[in-house]
Structures are given as C-alpha cells and as structure tokens.
Short mmCIF file of C-alpha atoms (C1' of nucleotides) in Angstrom, two decimals:
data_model
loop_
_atom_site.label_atom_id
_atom_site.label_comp_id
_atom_site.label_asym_id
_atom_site.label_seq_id
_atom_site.Cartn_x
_atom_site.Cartn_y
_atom_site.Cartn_z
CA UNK A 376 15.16 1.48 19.09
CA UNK A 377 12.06 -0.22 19.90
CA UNK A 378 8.79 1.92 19.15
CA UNK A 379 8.32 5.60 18.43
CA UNK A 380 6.31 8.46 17.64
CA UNK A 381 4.06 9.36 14.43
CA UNK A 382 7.09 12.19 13.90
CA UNK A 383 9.67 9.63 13.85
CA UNK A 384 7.81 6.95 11.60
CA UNK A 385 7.30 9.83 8.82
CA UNK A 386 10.81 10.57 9.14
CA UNK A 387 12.25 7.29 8.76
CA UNK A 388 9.71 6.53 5.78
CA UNK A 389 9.25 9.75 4.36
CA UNK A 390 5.25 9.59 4.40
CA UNK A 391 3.93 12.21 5.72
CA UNK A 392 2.28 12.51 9.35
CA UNK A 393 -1.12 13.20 7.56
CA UNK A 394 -1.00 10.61 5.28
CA UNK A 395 -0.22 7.86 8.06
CA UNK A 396 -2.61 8.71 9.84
CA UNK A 397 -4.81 8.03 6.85
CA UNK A 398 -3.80 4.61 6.23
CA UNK A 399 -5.05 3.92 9.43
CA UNK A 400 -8.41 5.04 8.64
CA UNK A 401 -8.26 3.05 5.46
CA UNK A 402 -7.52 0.22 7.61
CA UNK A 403 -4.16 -0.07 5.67
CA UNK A 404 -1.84 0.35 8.59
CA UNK A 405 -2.72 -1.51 11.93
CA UNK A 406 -4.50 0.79 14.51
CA UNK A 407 -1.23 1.26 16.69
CA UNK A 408 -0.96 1.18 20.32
CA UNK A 409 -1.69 4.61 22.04
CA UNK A 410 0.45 6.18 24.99
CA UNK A 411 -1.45 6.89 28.32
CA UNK A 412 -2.08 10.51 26.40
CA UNK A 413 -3.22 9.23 23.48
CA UNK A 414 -0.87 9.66 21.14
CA UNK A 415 -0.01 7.06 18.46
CA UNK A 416 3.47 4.35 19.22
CA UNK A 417 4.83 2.53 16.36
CA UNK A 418 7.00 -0.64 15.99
CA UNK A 419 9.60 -1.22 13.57
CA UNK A 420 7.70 -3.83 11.92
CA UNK A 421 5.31 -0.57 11.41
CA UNK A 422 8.41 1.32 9.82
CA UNK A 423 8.85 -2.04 7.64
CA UNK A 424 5.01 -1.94 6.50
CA UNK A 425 4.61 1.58 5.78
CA UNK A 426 8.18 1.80 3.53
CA UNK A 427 6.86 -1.31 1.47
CA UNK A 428 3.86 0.74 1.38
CA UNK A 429 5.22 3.94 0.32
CA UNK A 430 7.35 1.72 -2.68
CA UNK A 431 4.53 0.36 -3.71
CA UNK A 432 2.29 3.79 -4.43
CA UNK A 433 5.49 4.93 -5.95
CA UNK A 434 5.55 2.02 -8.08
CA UNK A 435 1.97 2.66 -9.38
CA UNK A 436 -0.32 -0.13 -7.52
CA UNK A 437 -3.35 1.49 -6.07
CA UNK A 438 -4.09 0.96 -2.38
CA UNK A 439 -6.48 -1.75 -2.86
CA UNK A 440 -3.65 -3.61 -4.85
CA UNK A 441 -1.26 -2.99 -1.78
CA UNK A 442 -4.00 -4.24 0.44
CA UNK A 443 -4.39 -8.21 -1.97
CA UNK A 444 -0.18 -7.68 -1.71
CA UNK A 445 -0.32 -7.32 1.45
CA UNK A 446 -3.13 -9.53 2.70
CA UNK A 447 -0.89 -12.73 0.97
CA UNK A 448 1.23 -11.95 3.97
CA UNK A 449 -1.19 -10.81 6.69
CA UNK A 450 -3.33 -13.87 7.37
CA UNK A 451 -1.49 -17.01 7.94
CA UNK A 452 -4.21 -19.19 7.16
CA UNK A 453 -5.81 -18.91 3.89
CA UNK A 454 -6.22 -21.36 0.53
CA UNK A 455 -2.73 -21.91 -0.59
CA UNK A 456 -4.20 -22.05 -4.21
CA UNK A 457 -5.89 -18.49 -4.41
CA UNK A 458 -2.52 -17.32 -2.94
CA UNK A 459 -0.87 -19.32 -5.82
CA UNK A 460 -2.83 -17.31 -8.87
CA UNK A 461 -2.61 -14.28 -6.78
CA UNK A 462 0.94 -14.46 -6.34
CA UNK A 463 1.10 -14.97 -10.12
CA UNK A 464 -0.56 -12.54 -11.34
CA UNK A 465 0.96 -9.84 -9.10
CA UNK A 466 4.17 -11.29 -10.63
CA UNK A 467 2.96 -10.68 -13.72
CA UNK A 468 1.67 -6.86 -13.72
CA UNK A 469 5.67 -6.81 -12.06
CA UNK A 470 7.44 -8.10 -14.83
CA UNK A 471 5.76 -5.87 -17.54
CA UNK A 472 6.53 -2.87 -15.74
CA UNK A 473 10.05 -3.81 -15.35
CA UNK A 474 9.57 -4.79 -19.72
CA UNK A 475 8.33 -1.10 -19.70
CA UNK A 476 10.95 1.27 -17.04
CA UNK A 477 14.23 -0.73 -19.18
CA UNK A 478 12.68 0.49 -22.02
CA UNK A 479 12.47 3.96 -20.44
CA UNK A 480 15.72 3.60 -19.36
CA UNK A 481 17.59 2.45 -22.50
CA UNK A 482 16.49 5.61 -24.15
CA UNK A 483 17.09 8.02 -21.76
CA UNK A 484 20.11 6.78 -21.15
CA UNK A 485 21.05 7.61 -24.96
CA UNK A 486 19.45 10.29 -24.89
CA UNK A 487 21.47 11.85 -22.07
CA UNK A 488 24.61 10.21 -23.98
CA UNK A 489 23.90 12.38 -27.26
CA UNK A 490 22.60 15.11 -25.56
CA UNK A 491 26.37 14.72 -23.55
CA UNK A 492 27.64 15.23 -27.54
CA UNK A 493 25.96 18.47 -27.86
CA UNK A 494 23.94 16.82 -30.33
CA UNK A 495 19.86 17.41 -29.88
CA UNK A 496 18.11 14.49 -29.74
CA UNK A 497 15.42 13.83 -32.11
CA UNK A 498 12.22 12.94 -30.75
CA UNK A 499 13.03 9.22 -29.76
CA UNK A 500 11.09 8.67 -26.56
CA UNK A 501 7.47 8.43 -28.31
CA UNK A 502 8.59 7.47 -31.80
CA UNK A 503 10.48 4.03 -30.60
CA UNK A 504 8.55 3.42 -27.45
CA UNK A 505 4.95 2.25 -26.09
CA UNK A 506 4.00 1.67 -29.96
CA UNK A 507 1.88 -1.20 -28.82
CA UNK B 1192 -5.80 4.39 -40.90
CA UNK B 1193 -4.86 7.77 -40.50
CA UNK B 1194 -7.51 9.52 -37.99
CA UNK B 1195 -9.79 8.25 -35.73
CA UNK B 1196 -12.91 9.22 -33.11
CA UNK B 1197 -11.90 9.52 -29.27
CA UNK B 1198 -13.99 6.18 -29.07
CA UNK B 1199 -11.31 4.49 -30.75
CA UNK B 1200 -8.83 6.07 -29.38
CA UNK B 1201 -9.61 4.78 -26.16
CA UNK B 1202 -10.51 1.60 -26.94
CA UNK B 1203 -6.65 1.54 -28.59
CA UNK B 1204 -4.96 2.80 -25.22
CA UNK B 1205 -6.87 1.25 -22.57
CA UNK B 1206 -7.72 5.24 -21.49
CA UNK B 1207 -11.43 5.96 -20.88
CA UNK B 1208 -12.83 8.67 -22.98
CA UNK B 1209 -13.52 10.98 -19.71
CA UNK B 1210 -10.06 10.78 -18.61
CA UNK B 1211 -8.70 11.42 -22.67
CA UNK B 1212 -10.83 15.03 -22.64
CA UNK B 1213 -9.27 15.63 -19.27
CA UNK B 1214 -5.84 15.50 -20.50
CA UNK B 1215 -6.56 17.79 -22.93
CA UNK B 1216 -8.07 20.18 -20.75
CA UNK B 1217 -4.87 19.71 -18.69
CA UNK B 1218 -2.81 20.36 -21.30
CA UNK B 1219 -1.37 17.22 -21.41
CA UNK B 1220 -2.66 16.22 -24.63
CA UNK B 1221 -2.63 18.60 -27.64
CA UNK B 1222 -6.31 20.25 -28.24
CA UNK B 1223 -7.38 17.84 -31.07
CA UNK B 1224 -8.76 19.08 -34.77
CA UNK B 1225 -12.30 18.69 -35.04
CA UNK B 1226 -14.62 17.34 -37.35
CA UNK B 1227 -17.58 19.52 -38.66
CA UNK B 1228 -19.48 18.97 -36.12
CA UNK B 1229 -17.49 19.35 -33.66
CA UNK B 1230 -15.74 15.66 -32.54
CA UNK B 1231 -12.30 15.19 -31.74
CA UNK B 1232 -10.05 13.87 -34.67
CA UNK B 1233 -6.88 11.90 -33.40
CA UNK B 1234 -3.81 10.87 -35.23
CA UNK B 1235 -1.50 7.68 -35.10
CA UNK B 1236 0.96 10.07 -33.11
CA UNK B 1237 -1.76 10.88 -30.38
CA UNK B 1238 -2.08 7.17 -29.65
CA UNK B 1239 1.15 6.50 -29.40
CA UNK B 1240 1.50 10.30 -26.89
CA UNK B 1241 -1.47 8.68 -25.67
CA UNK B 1242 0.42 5.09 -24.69
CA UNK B 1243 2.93 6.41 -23.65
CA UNK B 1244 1.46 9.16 -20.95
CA UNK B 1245 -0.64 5.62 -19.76
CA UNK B 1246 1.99 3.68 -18.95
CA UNK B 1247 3.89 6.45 -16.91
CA UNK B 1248 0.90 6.44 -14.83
CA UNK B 1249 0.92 2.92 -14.57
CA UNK B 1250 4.61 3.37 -13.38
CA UNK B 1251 3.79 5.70 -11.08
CA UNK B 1252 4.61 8.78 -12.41
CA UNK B 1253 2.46 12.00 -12.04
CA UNK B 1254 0.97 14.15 -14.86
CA UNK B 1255 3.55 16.64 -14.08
CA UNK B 1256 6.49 14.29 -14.41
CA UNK B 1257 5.37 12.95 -17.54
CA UNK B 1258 4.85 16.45 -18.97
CA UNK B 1259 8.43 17.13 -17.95
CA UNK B 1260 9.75 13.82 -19.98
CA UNK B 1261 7.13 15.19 -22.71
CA UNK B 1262 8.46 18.32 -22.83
CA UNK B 1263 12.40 16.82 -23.63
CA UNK B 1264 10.92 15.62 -26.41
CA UNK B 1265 8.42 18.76 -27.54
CA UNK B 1266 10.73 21.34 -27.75
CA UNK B 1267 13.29 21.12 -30.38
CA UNK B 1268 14.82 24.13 -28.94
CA UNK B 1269 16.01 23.94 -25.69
CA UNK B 1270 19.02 24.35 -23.68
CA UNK B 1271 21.41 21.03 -24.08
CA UNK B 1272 22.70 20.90 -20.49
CA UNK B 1273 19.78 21.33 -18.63
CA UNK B 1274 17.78 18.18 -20.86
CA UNK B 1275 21.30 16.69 -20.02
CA UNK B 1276 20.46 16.60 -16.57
CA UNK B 1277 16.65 16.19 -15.94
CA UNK B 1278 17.23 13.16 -18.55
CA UNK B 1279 19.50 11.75 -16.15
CA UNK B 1280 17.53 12.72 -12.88
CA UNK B 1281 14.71 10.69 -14.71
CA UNK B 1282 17.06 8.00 -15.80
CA UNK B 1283 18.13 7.39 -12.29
CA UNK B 1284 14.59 7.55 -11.01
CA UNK B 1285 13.21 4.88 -13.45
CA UNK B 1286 16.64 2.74 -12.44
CA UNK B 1287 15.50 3.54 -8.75
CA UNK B 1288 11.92 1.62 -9.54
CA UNK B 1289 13.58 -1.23 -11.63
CA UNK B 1290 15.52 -2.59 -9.10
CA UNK B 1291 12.41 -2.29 -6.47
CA UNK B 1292 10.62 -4.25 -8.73
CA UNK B 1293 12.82 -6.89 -9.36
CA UNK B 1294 13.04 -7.93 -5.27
CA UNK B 1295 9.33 -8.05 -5.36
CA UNK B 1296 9.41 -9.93 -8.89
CA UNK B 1297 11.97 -12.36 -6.97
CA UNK B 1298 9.99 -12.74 -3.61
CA UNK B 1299 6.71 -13.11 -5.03
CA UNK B 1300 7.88 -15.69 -7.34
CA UNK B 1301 9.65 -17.88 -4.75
CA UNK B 1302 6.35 -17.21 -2.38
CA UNK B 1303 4.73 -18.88 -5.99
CA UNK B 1304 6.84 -21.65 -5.90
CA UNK B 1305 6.55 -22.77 -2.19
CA UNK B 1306 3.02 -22.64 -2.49
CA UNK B 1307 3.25 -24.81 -5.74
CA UNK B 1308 4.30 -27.11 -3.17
CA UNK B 1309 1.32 -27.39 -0.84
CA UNK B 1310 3.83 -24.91 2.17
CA UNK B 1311 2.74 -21.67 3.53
CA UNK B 1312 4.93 -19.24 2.90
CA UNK B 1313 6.30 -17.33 6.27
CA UNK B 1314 5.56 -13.71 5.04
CA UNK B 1315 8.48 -13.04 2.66
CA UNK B 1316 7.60 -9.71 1.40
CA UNK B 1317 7.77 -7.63 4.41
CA UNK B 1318 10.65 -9.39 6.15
CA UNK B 1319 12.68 -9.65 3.01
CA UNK B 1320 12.08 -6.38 1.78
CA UNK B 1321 12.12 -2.67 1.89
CA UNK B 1322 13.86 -3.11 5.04
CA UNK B 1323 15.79 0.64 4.06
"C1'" DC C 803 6.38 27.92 34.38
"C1'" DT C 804 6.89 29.44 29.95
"C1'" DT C 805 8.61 28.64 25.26
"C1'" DG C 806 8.78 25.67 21.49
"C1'" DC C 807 7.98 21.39 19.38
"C1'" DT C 808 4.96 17.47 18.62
"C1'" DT C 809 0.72 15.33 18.52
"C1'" DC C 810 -4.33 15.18 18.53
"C1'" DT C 811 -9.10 15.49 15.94
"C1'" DG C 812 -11.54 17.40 12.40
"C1'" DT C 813 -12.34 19.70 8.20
"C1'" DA C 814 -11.27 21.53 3.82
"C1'" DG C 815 -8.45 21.62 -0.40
"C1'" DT C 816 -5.87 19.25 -4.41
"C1'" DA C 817 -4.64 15.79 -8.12
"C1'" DA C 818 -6.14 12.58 -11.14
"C1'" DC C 819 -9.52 10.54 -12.51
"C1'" DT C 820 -14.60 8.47 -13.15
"C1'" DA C 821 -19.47 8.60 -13.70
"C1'" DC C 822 -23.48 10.42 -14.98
"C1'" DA C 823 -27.12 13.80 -17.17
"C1'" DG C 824 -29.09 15.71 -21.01
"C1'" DG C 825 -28.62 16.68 -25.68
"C1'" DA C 826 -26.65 16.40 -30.58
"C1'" DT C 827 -24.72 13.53 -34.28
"C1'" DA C 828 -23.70 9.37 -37.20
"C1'" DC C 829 -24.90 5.48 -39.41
"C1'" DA C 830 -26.96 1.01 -40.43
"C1'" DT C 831 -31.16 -1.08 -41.56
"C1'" DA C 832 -36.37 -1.78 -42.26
"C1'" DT D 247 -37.04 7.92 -45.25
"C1'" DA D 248 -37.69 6.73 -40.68
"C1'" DT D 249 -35.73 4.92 -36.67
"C1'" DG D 250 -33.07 2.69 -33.60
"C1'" DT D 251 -28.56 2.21 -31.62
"C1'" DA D 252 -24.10 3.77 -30.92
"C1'" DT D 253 -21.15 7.57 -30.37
"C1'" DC D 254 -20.06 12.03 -29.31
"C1'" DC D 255 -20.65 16.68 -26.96
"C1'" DT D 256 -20.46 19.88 -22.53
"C1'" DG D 257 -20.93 20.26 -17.87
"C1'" DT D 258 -21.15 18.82 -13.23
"C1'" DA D 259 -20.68 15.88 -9.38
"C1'" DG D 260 -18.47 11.91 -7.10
"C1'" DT D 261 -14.11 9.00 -5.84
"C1'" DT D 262 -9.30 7.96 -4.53
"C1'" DA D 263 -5.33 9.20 -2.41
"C1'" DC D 264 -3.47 12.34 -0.43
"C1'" DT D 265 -2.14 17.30 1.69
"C1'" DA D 266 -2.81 21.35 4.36
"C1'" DC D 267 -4.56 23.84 7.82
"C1'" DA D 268 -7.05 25.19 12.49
"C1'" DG D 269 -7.37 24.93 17.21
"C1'" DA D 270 -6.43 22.38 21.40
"C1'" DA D 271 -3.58 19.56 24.26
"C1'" DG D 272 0.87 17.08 25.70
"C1'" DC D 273 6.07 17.02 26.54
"C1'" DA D 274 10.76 18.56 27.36
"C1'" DA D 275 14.32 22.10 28.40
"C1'" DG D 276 15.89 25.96 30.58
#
DNA sequence: CTTGCTTCTGTAGTAACTACAGGATACATA
DNA sequence: TATGTATCCTGTAGTTACTACAGAAGCAAG
C-alpha cells in the first residue's frame, strides 16, 4: 500500500483521527499532501513517524522531547557535536527509566507469584521501591 | 526526621508544591494532618507514596493507573484473583515499555557512537524502529 | 440518487499540571 | 521586640496534550 487516508493512519497506529490532526497543528507531523477534495493522504513513512510518536508519549517524553528526538533525525545537516550530547543525554533519561520499569517489574512479578499462593502480599511496592 | 512541611516535601521528590495539593485534592495522596495553623504535615511514607506516584508519571502512566497499582497495595482486603490479574496486566504493560526502551537505548547509543566519529548518522530511529 | 461512512473545520471539554494573587504564618536577626 | 524574608494557605486562571462533538461536504455501493 502506498498512501492512505486519516481513517486508515489512526487505525494502523492507534492515535486517534483528532489527535493527528493535532500534531499537525503542533507542527509535529508534516503537513501531508491533500487530495483534489481536500482531504488529508499519508505515506508509510507517516505511519512510521506517528507509531514512534505514539511510543514515545506512552513512554512519558513530552512532545517537545519527541520534537529534540526527532529533530536528531529530521535535518540532515546540523553540528555533529550538539547531536553528540543530545544523543547522550536522551540515552540517559532512557536508561533510568528502564533502572526504574525492572524494578516495577521484579516486584510485580512476585507479587503476582505470591498472590498465585493465595498468600496476600504485604505492602512491597512502596516499602522496597523509589526510596531514593 | 520524622515530619516535614510540603516545602520539603517537594524539594525531596522533585514534585512542585501546586501539583502535591492537587494530588490530594485528587485523592491521590492521603489528606495530610495539619499543624495548628493549618499546614500540611508529611511523613517519611508520603515521600516515598510521593516518589513513587512521580516516577509512574515519568513512565508514562496516568493518575488513574497509578491509583490502580496504589490501590494493590492499600487495601489489605481484597479479592486474591482479581490483584492476581491486574498485577499481571500491569506486569506485562511495564515489560511492554522495557523492551521499547531498550531499541531506542540501543539506536541512540550507536547514533552516539558514529557521531563520536565525526559521520552523520542516516536517521536510525525512525527507519530502525517502531516499524509495528 | 439515496444511504451510510469518512473526512473536513471549528469549537468546547477533560486530564494533569503550573502559575500567580492576595493574605497568613514562621522564624532568624538587628 | 520589630522586621524582613521565607514559607505556607486558598482560590483562580493559564498551559499541555489530548478528546469529543457539531455541522457540512465528499465518496462508494446498491
């Protein structure tokens, strides 16, 4: 399939026709070509965008954070240093929220495995995690 | 210490003072003892609630999500089967958002490395990534 | 050519903050 | 004790990132 409709784009990413339609006027989808009616066409390097798009917001960066992300990509020509501490530091907000969901993960995972027991779990999410 | 002012509270967490009364008025955090006057008295265990509601946010989690993690730990009376299961729904979820990370942990550490050495990097992320 | 689905623009509502305004309280120091 | 500075209070209004219509127009099948 080569382009497609606003319909077909939410579909295939799950965002939602409104909310595509405001990226664009955040300017954080591309204005897309229109058909001779005027309704919006979209590539698959549009379905591509938006899903990295969609991780991202589910991932807890902020639009504007998406945007720097995004904008390392987006212009081909830029100072490879800035991209270089930019690239880091993204890296690095990454990594401690990996640190943080294994730690969510480890104890739900025993919790679920006691709770599997019939045994109630006692209060271990907030007493042996995020202490710092 | 064993109590402290909203002030350092927030300065503890990283959560501004506005958003700390909004929790509570959300129900999110427990309504606070006050002092004579009338300020907010907060315990070791509301930092820690406190931490730990902040970085679910971070992680992209909404307020309603987190209560629903909060509330497996709240209640010490509660049905065994059904924690069973929305422990694992969340498990799954957070396991879901680990391994998203780690590709853009990976990709935005080798786009660090080729711009270490002085070459452009052919937009990785988008290409590489979050193709499904 | 009509019925139903999709899309359009525009506006209004919601979630989760964030930023004051205007006033009271606490507390260190002259 | 006075006073200045910091902190806290309530309340309201603004921001970000959606989400949900309303009303009109386009498109596709029978």
């Amino acid at each position: 399939m080569k382009t497609q409709a606003i319909g077909e784009l939410s579909r295939k990413t799950g965002v939602h026709i409104e909310t595509i339609r405001y990226y664009e006027r955040e300017g954080i989808l591309p204005t897309p070509m229109r058909s001779p009616a005027g309704r919006r066409i979209y590539s698959d390097e549009d379905v591509r965008r938006l899903n990295f798009i969609h991780k991202c917001r589910g991932l807890g960066f902020s639009l504007k954070e998406i945007n720097s992300l995004l904008s390392l990509v987006d212009s081909g020509d830029f100072a490879c240093k800035e991209v270089h501490e930019l690239t880091i530091h993204h890296a690095g907000q990454i990594t401690e929220k990996i640190v943080d969901l294994k730690k969510m993960e480890g104890v739900l995972q025993a919790m679920a495995a006691q709770c599997n027991q019939g045994n109630v779990p006692q209060c271990p999410i907030i007493d042996s995690l995020f202490d710092a």
